[in-house]
mmCIF file of C-alpha atoms in Angstrom:
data_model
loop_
_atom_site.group_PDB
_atom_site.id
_atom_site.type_symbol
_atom_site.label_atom_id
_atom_site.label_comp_id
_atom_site.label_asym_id
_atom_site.label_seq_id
_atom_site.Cartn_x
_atom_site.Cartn_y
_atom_site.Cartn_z
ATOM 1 C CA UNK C 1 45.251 -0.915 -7.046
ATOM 2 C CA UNK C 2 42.328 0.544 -5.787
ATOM 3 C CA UNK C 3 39.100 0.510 -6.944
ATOM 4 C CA UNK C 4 36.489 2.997 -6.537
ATOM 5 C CA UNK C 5 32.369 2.733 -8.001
ATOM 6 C CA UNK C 6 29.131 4.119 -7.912
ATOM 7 C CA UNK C 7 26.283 2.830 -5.686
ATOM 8 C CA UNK C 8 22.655 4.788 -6.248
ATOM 9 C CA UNK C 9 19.188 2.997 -6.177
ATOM 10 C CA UNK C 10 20.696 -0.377 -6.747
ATOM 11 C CA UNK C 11 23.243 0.195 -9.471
ATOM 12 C CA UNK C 12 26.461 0.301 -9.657
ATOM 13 C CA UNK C 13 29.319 1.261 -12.365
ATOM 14 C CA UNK C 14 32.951 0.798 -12.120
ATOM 15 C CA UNK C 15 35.236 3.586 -12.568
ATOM 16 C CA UNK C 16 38.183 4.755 -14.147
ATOM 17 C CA UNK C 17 39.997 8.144 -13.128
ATOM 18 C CA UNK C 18 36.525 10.008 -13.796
ATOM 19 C CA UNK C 19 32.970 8.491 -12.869
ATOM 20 C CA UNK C 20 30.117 9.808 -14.290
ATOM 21 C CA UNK C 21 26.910 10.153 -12.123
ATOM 22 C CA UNK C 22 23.323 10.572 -12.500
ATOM 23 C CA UNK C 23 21.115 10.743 -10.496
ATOM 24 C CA UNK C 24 17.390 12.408 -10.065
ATOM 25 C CA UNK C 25 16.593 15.069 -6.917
ATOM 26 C CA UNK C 26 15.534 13.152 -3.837
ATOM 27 C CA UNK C 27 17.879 10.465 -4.312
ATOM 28 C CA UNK C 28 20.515 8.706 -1.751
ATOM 29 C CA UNK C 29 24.152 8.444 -3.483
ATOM 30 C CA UNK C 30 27.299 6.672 -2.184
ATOM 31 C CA UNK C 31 30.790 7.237 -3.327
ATOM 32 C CA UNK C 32 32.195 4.022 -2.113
ATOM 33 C CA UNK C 33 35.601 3.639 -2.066
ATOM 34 C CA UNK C 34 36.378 -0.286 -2.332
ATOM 35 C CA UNK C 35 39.970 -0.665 -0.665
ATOM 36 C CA UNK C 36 40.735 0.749 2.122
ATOM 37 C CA UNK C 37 43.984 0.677 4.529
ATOM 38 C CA UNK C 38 43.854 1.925 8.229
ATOM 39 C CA UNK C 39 47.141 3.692 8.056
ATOM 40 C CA UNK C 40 45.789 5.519 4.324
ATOM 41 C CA UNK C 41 44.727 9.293 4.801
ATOM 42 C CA UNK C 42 41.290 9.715 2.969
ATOM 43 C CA UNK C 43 39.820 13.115 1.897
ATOM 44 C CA UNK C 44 36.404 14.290 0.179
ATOM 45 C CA UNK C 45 36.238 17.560 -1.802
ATOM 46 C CA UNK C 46 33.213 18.842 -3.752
ATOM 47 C CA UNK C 47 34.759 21.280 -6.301
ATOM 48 C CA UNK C 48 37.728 21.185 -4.759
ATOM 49 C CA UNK C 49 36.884 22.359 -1.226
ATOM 50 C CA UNK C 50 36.977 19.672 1.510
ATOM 51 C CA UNK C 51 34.145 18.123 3.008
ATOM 52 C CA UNK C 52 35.095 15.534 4.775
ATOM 53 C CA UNK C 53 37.868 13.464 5.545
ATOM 54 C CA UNK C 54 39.395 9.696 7.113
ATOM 55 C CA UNK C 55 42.655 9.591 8.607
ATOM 56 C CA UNK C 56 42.829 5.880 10.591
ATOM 57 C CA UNK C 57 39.946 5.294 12.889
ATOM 58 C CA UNK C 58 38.669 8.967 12.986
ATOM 59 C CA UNK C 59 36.256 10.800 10.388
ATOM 60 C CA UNK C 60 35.266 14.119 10.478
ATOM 61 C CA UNK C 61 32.916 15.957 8.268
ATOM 62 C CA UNK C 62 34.234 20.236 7.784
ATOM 63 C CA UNK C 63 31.309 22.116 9.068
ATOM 64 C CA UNK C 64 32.307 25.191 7.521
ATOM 65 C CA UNK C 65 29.728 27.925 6.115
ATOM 66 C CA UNK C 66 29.543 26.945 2.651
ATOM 67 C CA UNK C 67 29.510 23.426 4.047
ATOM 68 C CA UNK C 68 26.544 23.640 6.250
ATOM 69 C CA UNK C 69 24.558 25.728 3.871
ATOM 70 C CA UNK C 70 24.997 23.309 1.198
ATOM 71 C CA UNK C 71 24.588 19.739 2.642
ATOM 72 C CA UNK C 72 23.597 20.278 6.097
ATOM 73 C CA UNK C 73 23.519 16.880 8.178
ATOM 74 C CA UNK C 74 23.238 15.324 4.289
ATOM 75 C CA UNK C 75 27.055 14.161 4.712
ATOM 76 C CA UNK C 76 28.297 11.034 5.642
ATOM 77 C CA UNK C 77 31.270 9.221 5.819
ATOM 78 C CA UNK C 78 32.128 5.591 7.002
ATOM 79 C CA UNK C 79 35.494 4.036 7.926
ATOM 80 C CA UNK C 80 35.879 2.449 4.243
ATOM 81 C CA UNK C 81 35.978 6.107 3.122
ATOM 82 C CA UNK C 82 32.792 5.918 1.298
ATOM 83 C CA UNK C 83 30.942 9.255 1.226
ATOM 84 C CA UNK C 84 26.465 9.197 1.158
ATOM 85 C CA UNK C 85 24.564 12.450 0.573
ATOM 86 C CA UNK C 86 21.140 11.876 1.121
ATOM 87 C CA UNK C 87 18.153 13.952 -0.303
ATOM 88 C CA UNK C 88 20.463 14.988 -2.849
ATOM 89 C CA UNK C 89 19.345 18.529 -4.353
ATOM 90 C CA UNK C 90 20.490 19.785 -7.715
ATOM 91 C CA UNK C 91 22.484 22.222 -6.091
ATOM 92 C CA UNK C 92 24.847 19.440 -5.560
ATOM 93 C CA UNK C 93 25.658 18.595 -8.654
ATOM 94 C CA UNK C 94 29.053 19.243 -9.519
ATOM 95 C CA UNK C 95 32.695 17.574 -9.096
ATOM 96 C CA UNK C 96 33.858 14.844 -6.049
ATOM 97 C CA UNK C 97 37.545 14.011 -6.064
ATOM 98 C CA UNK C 98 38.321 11.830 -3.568
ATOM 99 C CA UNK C 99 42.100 11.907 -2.913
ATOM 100 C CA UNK C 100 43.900 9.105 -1.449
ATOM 101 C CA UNK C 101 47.079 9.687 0.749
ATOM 102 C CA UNK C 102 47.761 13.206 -1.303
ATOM 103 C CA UNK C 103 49.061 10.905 -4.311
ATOM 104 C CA UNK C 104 46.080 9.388 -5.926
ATOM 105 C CA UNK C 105 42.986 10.321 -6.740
ATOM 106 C CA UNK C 106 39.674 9.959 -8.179
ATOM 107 C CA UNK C 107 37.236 11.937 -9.002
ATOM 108 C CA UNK C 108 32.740 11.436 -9.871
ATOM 109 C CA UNK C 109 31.405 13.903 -11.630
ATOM 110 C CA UNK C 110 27.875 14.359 -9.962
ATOM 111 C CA UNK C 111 24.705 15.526 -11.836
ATOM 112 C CA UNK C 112 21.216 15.622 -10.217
ATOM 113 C CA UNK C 113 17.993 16.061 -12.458
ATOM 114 C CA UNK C 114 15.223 17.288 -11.779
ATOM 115 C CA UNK C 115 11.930 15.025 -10.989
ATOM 116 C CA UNK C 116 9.427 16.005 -13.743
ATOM 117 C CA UNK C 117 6.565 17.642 -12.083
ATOM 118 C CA UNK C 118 4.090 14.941 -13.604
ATOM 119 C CA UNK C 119 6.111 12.486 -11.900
ATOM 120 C CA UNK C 120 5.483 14.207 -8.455
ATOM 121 C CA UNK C 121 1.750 14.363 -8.829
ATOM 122 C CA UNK C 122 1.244 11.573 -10.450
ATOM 123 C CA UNK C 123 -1.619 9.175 -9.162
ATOM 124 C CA UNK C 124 -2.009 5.617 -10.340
ATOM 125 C CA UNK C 125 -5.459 4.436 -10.653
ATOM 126 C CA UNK C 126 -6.448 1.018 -9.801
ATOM 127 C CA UNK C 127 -9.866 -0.799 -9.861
ATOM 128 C CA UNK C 128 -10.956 -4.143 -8.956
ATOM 129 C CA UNK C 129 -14.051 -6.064 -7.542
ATOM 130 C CA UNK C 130 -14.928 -6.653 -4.371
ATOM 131 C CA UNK C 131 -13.408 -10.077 -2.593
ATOM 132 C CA UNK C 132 -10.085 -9.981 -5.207
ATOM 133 C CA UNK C 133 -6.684 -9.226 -4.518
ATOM 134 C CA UNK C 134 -4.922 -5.780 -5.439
ATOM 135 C CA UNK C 135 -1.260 -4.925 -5.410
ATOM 136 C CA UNK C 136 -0.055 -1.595 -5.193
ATOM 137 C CA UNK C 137 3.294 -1.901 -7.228
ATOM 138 C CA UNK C 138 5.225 1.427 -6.757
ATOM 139 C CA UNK C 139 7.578 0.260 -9.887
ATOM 140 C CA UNK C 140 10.825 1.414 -8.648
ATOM 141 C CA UNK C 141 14.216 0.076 -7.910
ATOM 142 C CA UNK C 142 14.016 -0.620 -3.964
ATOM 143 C CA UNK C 143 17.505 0.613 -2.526
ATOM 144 C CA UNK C 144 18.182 -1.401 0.880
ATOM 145 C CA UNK C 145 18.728 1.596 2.956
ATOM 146 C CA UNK C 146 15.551 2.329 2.187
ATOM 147 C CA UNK C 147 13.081 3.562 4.615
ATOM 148 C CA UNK C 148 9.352 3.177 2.884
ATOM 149 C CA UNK C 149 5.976 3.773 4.936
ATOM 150 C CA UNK C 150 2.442 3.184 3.480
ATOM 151 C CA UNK C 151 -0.357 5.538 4.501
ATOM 152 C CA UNK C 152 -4.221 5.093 3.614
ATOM 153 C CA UNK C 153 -6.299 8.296 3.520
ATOM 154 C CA UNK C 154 -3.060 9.587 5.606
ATOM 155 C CA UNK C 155 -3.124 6.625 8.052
ATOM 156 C CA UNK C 156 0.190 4.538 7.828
ATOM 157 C CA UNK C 157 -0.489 1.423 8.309
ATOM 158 C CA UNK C 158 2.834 -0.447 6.639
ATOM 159 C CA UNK C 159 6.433 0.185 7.247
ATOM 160 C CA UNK C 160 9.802 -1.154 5.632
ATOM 161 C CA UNK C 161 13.242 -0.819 7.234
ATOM 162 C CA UNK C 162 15.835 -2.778 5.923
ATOM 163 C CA UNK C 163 14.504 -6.449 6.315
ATOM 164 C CA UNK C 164 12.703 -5.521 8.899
ATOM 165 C CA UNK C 165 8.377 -4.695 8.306
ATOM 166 C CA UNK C 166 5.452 -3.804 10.435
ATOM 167 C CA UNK C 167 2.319 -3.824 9.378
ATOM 168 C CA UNK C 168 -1.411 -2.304 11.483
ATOM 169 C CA UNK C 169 0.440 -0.527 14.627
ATOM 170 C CA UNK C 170 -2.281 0.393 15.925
ATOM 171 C CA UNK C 171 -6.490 -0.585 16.295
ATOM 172 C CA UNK C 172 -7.842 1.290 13.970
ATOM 173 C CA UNK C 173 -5.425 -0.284 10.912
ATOM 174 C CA UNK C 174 -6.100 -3.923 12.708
ATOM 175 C CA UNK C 175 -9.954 -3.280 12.702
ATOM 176 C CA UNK C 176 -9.885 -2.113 8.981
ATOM 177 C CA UNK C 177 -7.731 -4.685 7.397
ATOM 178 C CA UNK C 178 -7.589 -7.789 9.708
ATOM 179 C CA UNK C 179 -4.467 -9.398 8.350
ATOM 180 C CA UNK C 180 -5.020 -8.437 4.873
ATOM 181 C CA UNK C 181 -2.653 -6.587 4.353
ATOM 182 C CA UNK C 182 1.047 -7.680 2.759
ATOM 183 C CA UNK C 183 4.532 -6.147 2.003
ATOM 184 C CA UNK C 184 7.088 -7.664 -0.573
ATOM 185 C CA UNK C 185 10.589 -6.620 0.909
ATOM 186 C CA UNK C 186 11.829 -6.511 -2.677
ATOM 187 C CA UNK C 187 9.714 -4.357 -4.163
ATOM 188 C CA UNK C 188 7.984 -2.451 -1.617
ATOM 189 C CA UNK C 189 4.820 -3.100 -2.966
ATOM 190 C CA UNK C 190 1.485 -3.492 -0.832
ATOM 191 C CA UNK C 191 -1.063 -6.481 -1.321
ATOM 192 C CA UNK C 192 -4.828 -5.941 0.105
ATOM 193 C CA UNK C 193 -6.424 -9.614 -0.060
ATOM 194 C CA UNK C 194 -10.193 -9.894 -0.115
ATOM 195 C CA UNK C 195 -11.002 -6.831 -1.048
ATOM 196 C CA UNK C 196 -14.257 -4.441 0.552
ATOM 197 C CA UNK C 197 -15.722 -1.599 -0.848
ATOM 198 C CA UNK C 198 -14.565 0.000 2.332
ATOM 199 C CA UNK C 199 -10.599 -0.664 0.971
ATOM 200 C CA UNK C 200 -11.686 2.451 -1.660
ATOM 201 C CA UNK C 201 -9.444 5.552 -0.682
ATOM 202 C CA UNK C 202 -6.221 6.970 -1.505
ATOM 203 C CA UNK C 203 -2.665 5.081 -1.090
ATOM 204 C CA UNK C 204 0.626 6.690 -0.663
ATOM 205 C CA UNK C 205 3.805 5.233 -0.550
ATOM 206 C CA UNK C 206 7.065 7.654 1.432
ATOM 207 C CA UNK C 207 10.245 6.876 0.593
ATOM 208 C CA UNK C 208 12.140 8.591 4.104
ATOM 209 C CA UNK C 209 15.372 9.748 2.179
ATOM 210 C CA UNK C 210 13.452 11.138 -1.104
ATOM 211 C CA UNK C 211 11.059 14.427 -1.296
ATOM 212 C CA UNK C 212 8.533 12.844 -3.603
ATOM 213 C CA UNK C 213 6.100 10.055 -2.675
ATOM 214 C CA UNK C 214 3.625 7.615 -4.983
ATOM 215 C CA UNK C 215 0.200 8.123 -4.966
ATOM 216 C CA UNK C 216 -2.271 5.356 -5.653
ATOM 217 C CA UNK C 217 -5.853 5.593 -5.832
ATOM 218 C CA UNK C 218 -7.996 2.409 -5.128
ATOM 219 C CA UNK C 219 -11.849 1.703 -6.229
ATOM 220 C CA UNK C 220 -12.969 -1.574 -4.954
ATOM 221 C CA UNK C 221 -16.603 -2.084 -6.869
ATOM 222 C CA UNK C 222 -19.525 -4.038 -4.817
ATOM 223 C CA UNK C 223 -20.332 -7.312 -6.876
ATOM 224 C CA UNK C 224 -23.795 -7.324 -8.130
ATOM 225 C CA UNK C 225 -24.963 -10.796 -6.620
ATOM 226 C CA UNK C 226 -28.948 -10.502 -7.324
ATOM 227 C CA UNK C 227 -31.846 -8.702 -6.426
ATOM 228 C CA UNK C 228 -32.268 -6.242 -3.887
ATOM 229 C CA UNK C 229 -33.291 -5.894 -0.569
ATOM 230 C CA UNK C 230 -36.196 -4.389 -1.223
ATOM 231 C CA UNK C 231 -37.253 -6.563 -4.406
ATOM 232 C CA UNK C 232 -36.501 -8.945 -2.339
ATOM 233 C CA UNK C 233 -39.456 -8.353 0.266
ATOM 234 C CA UNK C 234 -41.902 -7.315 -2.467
ATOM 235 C CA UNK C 235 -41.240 -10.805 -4.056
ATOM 236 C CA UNK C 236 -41.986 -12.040 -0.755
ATOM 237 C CA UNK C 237 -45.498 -10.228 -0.329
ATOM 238 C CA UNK C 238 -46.272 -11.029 -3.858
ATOM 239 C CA UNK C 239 -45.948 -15.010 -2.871
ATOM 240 C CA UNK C 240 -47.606 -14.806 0.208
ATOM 241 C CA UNK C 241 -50.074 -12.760 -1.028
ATOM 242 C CA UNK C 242 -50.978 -15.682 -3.842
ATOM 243 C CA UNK C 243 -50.759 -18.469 -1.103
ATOM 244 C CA UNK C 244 -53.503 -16.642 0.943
ATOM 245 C CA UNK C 245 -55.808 -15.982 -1.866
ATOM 246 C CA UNK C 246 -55.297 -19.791 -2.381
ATOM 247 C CA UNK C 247 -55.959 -20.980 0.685
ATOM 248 C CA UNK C 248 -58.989 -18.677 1.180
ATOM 249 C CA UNK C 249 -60.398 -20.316 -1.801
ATOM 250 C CA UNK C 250 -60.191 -23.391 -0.730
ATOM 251 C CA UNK C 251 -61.902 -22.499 2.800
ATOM 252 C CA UNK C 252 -64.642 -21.215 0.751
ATOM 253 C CA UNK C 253 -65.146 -23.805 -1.558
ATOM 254 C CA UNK C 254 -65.241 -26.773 1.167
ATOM 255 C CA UNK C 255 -67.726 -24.219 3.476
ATOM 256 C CA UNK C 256 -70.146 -24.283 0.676
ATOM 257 C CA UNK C 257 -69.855 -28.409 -0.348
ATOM 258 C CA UNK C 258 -73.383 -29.134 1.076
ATOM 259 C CA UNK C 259 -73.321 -32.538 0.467
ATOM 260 C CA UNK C 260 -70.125 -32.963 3.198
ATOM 261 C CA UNK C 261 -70.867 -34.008 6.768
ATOM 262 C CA UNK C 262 -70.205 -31.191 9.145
ATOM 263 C CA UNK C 263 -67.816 -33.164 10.634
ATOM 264 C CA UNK C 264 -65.709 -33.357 7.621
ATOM 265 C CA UNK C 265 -66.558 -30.069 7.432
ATOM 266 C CA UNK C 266 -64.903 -28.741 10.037
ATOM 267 C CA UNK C 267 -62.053 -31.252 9.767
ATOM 268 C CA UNK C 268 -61.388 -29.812 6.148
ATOM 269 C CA UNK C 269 -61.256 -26.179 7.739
ATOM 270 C CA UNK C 270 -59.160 -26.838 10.039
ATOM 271 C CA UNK C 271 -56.618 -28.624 8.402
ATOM 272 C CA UNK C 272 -56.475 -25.829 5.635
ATOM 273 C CA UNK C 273 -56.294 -23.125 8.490
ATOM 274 C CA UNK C 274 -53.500 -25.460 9.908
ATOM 275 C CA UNK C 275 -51.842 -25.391 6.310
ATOM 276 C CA UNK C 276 -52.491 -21.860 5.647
ATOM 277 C CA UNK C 277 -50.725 -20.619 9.066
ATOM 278 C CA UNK C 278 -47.300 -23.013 8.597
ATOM 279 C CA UNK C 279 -46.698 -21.906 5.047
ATOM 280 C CA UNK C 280 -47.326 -18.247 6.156
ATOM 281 C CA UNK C 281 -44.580 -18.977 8.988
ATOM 282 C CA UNK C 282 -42.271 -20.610 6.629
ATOM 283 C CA UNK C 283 -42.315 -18.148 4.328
ATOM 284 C CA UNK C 284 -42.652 -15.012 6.519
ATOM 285 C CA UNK C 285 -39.069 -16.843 8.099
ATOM 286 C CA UNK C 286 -37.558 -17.766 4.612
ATOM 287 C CA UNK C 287 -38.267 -13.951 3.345
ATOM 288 C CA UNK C 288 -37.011 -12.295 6.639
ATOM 289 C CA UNK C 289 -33.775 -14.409 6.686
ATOM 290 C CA UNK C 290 -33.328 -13.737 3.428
ATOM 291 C CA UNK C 291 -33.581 -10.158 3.579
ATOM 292 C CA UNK C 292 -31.201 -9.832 6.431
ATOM 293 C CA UNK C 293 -28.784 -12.025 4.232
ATOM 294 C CA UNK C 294 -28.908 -9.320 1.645
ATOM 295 C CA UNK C 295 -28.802 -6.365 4.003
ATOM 296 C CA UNK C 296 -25.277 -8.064 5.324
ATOM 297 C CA UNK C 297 -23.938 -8.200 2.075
ATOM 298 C CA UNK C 298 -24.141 -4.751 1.033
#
């Protein structure tokens, strides 16, 4: 006996001498039918005009007017005589038989919902901080015929056919992301590792055979990791501001110790000039490095 099921986004349900379908608008449905024979003659009708039909090694799918203004190239038929309407519209809801050889048959009764507007405008909002890891998790049930591209700010930069992925096509992608990007076949989701402020924009995932896509939008906030630049350099002026008040003190106390040899004197004065300029350099070199540090971070 034969046996005929249902096959949309991943599920599947065994049927009797009526299936019931449902599906929502965008989807990809097949009507499989599980046994076939070569010498069986197969034929499709959607409430009960023909759409398609199998006989041996040949297929042929009726182009007729009501046809093509329904499905369109949306019909397909393999050699199993299973039957796929992609981007499936509400206005094909309604009955399948498929009839088997003109003495069996089976029949799915089709309905397609409508995707809640909420759903199609929907944005997902994620956050994180700067250097962590984010995964853009479109929470759906991944269908293997699926054909899913990621865009960012309307760039695509990720692609999954099949088992098949690319990821940063082109310079600009590569440039950005530098092999941070990943793809879970499974899911579909997208992982950005090590995170930069300049990561913040808007995600969207296509699904190829479905009208509606998945929005995400990503804020990646700069980690506060001290002072500022510009505190930063004032610190530095403050300090070597002190240091030179210091050392001018001492250069006028040893001037006016008359009871040192001049000598010593001058000794003493040099030795503090020679102090006074190498901390000056040190710290004039510590500051500016550190500066430039800071700069590079932000």
């Amino acid at each position: 006996m034969a046996h005929v099921f249902f096959f949309s986004s991943g599920l599947s349900v065994v049927g009797s001498d009526e299936v019931s379908v449902s599906v929502m608008e965008g989807d990809t449905v097949t009507l499989i039918y599980a046994e076939t024979n070569k010498q069986e003659d197969i034929k499709w009708y959607f409430n009960y005009t023909q759409i398609a039909e199998i006989v041996g090694n040949h297929t042929k799918i009726y182009t007729d007017k009501q046809g093509e203004e329904r499905f369109g190239n949306r019909l397909k038929v393999n050699q199993t005589g299973s039957l796929t309407i992609t981007n499936i519209t509400n206005t094909d809801s309604g009955l399948y038989k498929l009839q088997i050889n003109s003495s069996s048959e089976k029949i799915f009764n089709v309905t397609v919902n409508d995707v809640p507007a909420a759903e199609l405008h929907e944005i997902k909002r994620k956050s994180v901080k700067e250097g962590q890891s984010v995964t853009l998790d479109p929470d759906i049930v991944k269908n293997p015929n699926y054909t899913m591209k990621w865009y960012f700010n309307d760039i695509l930069i990720a692609e999954i056919t099949g088992d098949q992925s690319k990821i940063c096509t082109d310079i600009q992608c590569k440039q950005r992301f530098r092999d941070r990007l990943k793809l879970d076949h499974q899911t579909g989701s997208l992982t950005i590792t090590k995170t930069r402020t300049t990561d913040s924009g808007d995600y969207k995932l296509q699904i190829i055979s479905s009208r509606f896509s998945i929005r995400f939008s990503l804020t990646v906030n700069a980690v506060n990791s001290g002072l500022s630049p510009g505190a930063v350099a004032g610190i530095c002026i403050v300090v070597i501001f002190l240091f030179v008040a210091v050392i001018a003190a001492m250069v006028y106390w040893h001037h006016h110790r008359g009871y040192k040899p001049a000598a010593q004197n001058v000794s003493i004065t040099c030795s503090a000039d020679l102090f006074f300029h190498f901390i000056f350099w040190h710290l004039r070199r510590r500051c500016l490095v550190y500066s430039i540090m800071k700069c590079v971070q932000l």
